[in-house]
XYZ file of C-alpha atoms in Angstrom:
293
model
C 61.948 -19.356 53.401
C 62.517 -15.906 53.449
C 60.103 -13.299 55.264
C 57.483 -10.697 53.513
C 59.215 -7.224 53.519
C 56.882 -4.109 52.825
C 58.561 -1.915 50.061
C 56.704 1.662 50.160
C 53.023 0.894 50.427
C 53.134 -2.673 49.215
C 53.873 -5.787 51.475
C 55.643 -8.650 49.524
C 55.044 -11.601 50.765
C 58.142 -14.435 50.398
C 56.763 -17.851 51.273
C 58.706 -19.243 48.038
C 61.377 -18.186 46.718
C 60.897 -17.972 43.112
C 56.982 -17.240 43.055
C 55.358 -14.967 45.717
C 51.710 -11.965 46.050
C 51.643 -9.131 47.350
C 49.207 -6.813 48.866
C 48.819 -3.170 48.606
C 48.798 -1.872 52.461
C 46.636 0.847 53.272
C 47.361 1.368 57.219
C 49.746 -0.601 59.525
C 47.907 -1.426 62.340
C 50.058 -3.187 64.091
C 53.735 -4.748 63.871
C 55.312 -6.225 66.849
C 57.902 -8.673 67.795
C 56.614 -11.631 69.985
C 58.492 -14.348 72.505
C 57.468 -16.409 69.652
C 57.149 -14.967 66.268
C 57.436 -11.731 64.721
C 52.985 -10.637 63.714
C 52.095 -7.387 61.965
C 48.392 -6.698 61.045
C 47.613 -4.453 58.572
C 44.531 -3.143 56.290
C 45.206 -3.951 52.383
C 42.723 -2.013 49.730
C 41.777 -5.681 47.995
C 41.366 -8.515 51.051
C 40.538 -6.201 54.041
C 42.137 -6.642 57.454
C 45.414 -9.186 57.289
C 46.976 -11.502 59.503
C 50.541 -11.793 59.296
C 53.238 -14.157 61.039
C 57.028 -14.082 60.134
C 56.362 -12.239 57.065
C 53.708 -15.279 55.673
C 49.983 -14.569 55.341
C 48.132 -16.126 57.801
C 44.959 -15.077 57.358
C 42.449 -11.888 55.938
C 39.169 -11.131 56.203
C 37.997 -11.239 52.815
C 38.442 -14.857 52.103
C 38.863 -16.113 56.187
C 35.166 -17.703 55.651
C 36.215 -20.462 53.305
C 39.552 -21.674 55.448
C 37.481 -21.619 58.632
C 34.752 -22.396 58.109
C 35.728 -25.850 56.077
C 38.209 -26.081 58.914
C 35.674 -27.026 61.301
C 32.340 -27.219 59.665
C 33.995 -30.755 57.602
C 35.098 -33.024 60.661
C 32.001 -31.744 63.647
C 29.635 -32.841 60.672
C 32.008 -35.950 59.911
C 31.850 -36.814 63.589
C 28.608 -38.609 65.029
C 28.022 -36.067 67.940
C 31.015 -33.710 68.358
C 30.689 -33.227 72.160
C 34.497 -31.977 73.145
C 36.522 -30.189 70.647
C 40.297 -29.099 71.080
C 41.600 -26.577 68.957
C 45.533 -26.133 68.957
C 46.408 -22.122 67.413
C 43.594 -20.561 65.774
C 44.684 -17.219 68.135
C 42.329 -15.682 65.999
C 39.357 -16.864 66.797
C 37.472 -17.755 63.944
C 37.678 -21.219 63.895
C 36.785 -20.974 67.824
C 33.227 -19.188 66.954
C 32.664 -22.134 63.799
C 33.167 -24.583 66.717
C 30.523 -22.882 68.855
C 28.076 -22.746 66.139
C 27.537 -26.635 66.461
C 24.622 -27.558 68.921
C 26.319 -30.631 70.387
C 29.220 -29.082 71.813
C 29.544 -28.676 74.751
C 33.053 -27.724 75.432
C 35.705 -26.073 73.022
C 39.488 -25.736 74.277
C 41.660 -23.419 72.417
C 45.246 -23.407 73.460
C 47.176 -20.843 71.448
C 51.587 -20.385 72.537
C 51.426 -16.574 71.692
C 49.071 -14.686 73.958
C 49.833 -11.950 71.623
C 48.241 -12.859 68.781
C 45.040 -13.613 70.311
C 44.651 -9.935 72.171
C 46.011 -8.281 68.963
C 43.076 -10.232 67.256
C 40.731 -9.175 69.813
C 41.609 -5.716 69.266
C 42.282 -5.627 65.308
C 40.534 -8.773 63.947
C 37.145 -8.904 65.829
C 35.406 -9.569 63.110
C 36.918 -13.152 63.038
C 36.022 -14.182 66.770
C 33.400 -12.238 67.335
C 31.348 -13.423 70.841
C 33.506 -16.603 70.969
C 35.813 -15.163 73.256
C 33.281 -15.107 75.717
C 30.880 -18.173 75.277
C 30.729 -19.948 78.652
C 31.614 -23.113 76.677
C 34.858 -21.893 75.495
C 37.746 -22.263 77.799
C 41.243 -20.266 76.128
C 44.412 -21.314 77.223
C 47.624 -19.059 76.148
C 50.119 -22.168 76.496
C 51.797 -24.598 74.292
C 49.936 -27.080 72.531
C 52.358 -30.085 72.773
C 52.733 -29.891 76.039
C 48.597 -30.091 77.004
C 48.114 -32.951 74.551
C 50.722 -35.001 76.379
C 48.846 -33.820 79.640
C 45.335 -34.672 78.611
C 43.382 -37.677 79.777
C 42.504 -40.253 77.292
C 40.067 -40.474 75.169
C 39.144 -36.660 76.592
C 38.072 -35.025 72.912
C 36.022 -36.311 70.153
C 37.352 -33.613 67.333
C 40.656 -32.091 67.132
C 41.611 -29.279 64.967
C 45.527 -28.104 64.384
C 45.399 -24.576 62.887
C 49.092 -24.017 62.397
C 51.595 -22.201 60.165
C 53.723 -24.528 57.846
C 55.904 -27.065 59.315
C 58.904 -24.643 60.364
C 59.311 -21.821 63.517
C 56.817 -22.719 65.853
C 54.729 -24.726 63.545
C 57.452 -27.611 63.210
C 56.568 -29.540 66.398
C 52.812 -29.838 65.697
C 54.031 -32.331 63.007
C 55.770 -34.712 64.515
C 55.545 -38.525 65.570
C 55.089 -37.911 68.945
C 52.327 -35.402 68.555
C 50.507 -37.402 66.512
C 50.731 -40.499 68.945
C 49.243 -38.396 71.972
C 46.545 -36.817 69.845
C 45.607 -40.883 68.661
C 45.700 -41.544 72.800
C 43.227 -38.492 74.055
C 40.855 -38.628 70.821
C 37.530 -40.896 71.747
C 37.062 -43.987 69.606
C 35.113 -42.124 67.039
C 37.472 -39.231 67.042
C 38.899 -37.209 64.408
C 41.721 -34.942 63.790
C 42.434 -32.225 61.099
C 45.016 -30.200 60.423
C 46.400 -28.061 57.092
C 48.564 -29.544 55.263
C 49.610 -26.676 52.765
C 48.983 -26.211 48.912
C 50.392 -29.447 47.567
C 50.780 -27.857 43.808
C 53.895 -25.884 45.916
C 54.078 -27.913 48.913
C 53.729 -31.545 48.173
C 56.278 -32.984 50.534
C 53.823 -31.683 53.659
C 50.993 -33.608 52.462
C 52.670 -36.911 51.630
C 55.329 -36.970 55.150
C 51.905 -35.289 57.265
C 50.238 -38.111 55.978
C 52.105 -40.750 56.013
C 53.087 -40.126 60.082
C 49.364 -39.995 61.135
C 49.003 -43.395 59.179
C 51.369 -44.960 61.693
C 48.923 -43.951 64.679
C 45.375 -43.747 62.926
C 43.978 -46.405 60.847
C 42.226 -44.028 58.252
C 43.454 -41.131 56.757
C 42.162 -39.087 53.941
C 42.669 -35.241 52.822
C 39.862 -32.599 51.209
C 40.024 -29.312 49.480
C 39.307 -25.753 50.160
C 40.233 -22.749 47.358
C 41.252 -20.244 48.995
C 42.451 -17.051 47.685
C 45.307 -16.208 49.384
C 46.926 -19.184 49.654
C 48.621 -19.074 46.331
C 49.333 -22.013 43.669
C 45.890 -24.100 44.162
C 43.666 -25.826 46.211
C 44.616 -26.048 49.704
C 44.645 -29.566 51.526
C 43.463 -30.174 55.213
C 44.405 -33.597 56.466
C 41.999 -36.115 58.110
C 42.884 -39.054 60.403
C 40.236 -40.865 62.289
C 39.525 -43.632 65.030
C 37.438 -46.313 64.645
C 34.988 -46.652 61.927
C 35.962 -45.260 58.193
C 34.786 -41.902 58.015
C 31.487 -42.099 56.821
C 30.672 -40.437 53.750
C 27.740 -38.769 54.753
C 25.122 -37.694 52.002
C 23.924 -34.489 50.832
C 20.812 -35.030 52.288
C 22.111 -36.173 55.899
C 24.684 -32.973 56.339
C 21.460 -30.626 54.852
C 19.228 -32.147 57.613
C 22.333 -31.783 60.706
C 23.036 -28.037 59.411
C 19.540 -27.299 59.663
C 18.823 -28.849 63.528
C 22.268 -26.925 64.406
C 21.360 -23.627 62.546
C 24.101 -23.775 60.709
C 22.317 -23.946 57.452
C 22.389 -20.455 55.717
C 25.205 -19.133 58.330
C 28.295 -20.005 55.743
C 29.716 -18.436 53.017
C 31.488 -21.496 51.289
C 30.573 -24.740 53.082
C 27.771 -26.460 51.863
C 26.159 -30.106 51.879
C 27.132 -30.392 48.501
C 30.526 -28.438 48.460
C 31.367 -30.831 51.891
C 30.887 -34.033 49.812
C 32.542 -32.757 46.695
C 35.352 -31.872 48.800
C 36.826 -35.518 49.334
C 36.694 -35.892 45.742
C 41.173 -35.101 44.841
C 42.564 -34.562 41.423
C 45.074 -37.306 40.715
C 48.109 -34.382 41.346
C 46.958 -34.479 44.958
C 45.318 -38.106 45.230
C 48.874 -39.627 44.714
C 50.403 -38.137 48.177
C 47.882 -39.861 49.929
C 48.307 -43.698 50.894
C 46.363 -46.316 48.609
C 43.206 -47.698 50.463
């Protein structure tokens, strides 16, 4: 995969090679070479404020609502009482302050490897993280993800959510055997992990081989669907292994009444009750990369 290049005031961004967007760039904000990654920020004249790490679109803040907020909205209402909540990347806190929103939590670890994208967020992306950063039940850790699941205690979190980049660079060792074995070991018997598992109209393979390695450790997985904008060719999938019981397909009804109690209702911009449940529900294109219950 090649990087996104800016060519006079446009930035072109490569994730594929053959097929690719691009985004007319108002101001550079920021662009700066990291231990881990290269990240540039800048402000585009169609999706706002954007997030960008070796050359790939992260994240902007036109359409950030729908990735985040189905991010962790879907498994805190899919768990029974989401109490401790790890969050691996996310450095731009967005998916931190959706955690927060949730009544029953009582403690949110995010542990992010590059320090620098979570003060450049502070300072350029605000919007996204808002008063997370400082929420007494938040504790942020600038450190490598791997390393504090194989630390952690068992059974120590209930939800677990992976916000990485694609499975190369830094992102390649969140998707591995071995991570998914510890995260099986310090998840609760209820728990639940998601993660994103790319566009599977362009990126099949990360579905299926995401899939089929959490299988070996979880004893139900399942995938649902977010649209979002930016991330070209389709619906986006975000993979869901859990512990214990089947998930439980939780009615309309049931998720209205839990939003409500946790003030949640009226707070998003894409989740729903309705849009949650309709969200499990794959086109056959999709449906086939997942293992046959």
């Amino acid at each position: 995969m090649t990087s996104g290049t800016s060519s006079g005031t446009w930035f072109n961004e490569a994730l594929y090679p053959d097929w690719g967007q691009r985004f007319k760039v108002v101001k550079e904000l920021v662009h700066k070479k990291s231990p881990f990654q290269d990240i540039r920020i800048f402000e585009s004249s169609s999706h706002g404020r954007v997030l960008v790490l070796d050359g790939i679109v992260q994240i902007t803040e036109r359409d950030e609502f729908i990735y985040q907020e189905m991010l962790a909205h879907v498994p805190l209402f899919m768990h029974p009482k989401p109490q401790r909540v790890l969050i691996i990347g996310a450095g731009d806190g967005g998916v931190l302050r959706r955690v927060l929103q949730h009544k029953t939590v009582e403690k949110a670890v995010m542990v992010e490897i590059d320090g620098d994208v979570i003060e450049l967020s502070k300072q350029h992306l605000p919007m996204f993280g808002k008063d997370a950063w400082d929420d007494p039940r938040a504790e942020v850790i600038v450190g490598d993800g791997i390393d504090y699941v194989k630390k952690a205690g068992d059974a120590s979190f209930d939800v677990i959510i992976v916000d990485s980049t694609d499975p190369i660079g830094v992102g390649d060792v969140l998707f591995t055997d071995d991570f998914y074995k510890n995260c099986a070991r310090i998840l609760s018997d209820e728990g639940i992990i998601v993660n994103q598992c790319g566009v599977p109209f362009q990126q099949a393979d990360e579905l299926r081989e995401t899939t089929a390695r959490r299988a070996k450790f979880f004893p139900h997985v399942t995938a649902y669907l977010a649209a979002v904008p930016t991330y070209v060719g389709g619906f986006m999938t975000l993979g869901m292994a859990k512990k214990g019981t089947p998930p439980h397909k939780l009615d309309v009804t049931e998720l209205a009444r839990r939003a409500r109690e946790g003030n949640i209702e009226g707070s998003c911009q894409y989740w729903t009750p309705e849009v949650h449940v309709a969200s499990f529900s794959l086109p056959p294109y999709i449906a086939q990369n997942l293992p046959r219950s």
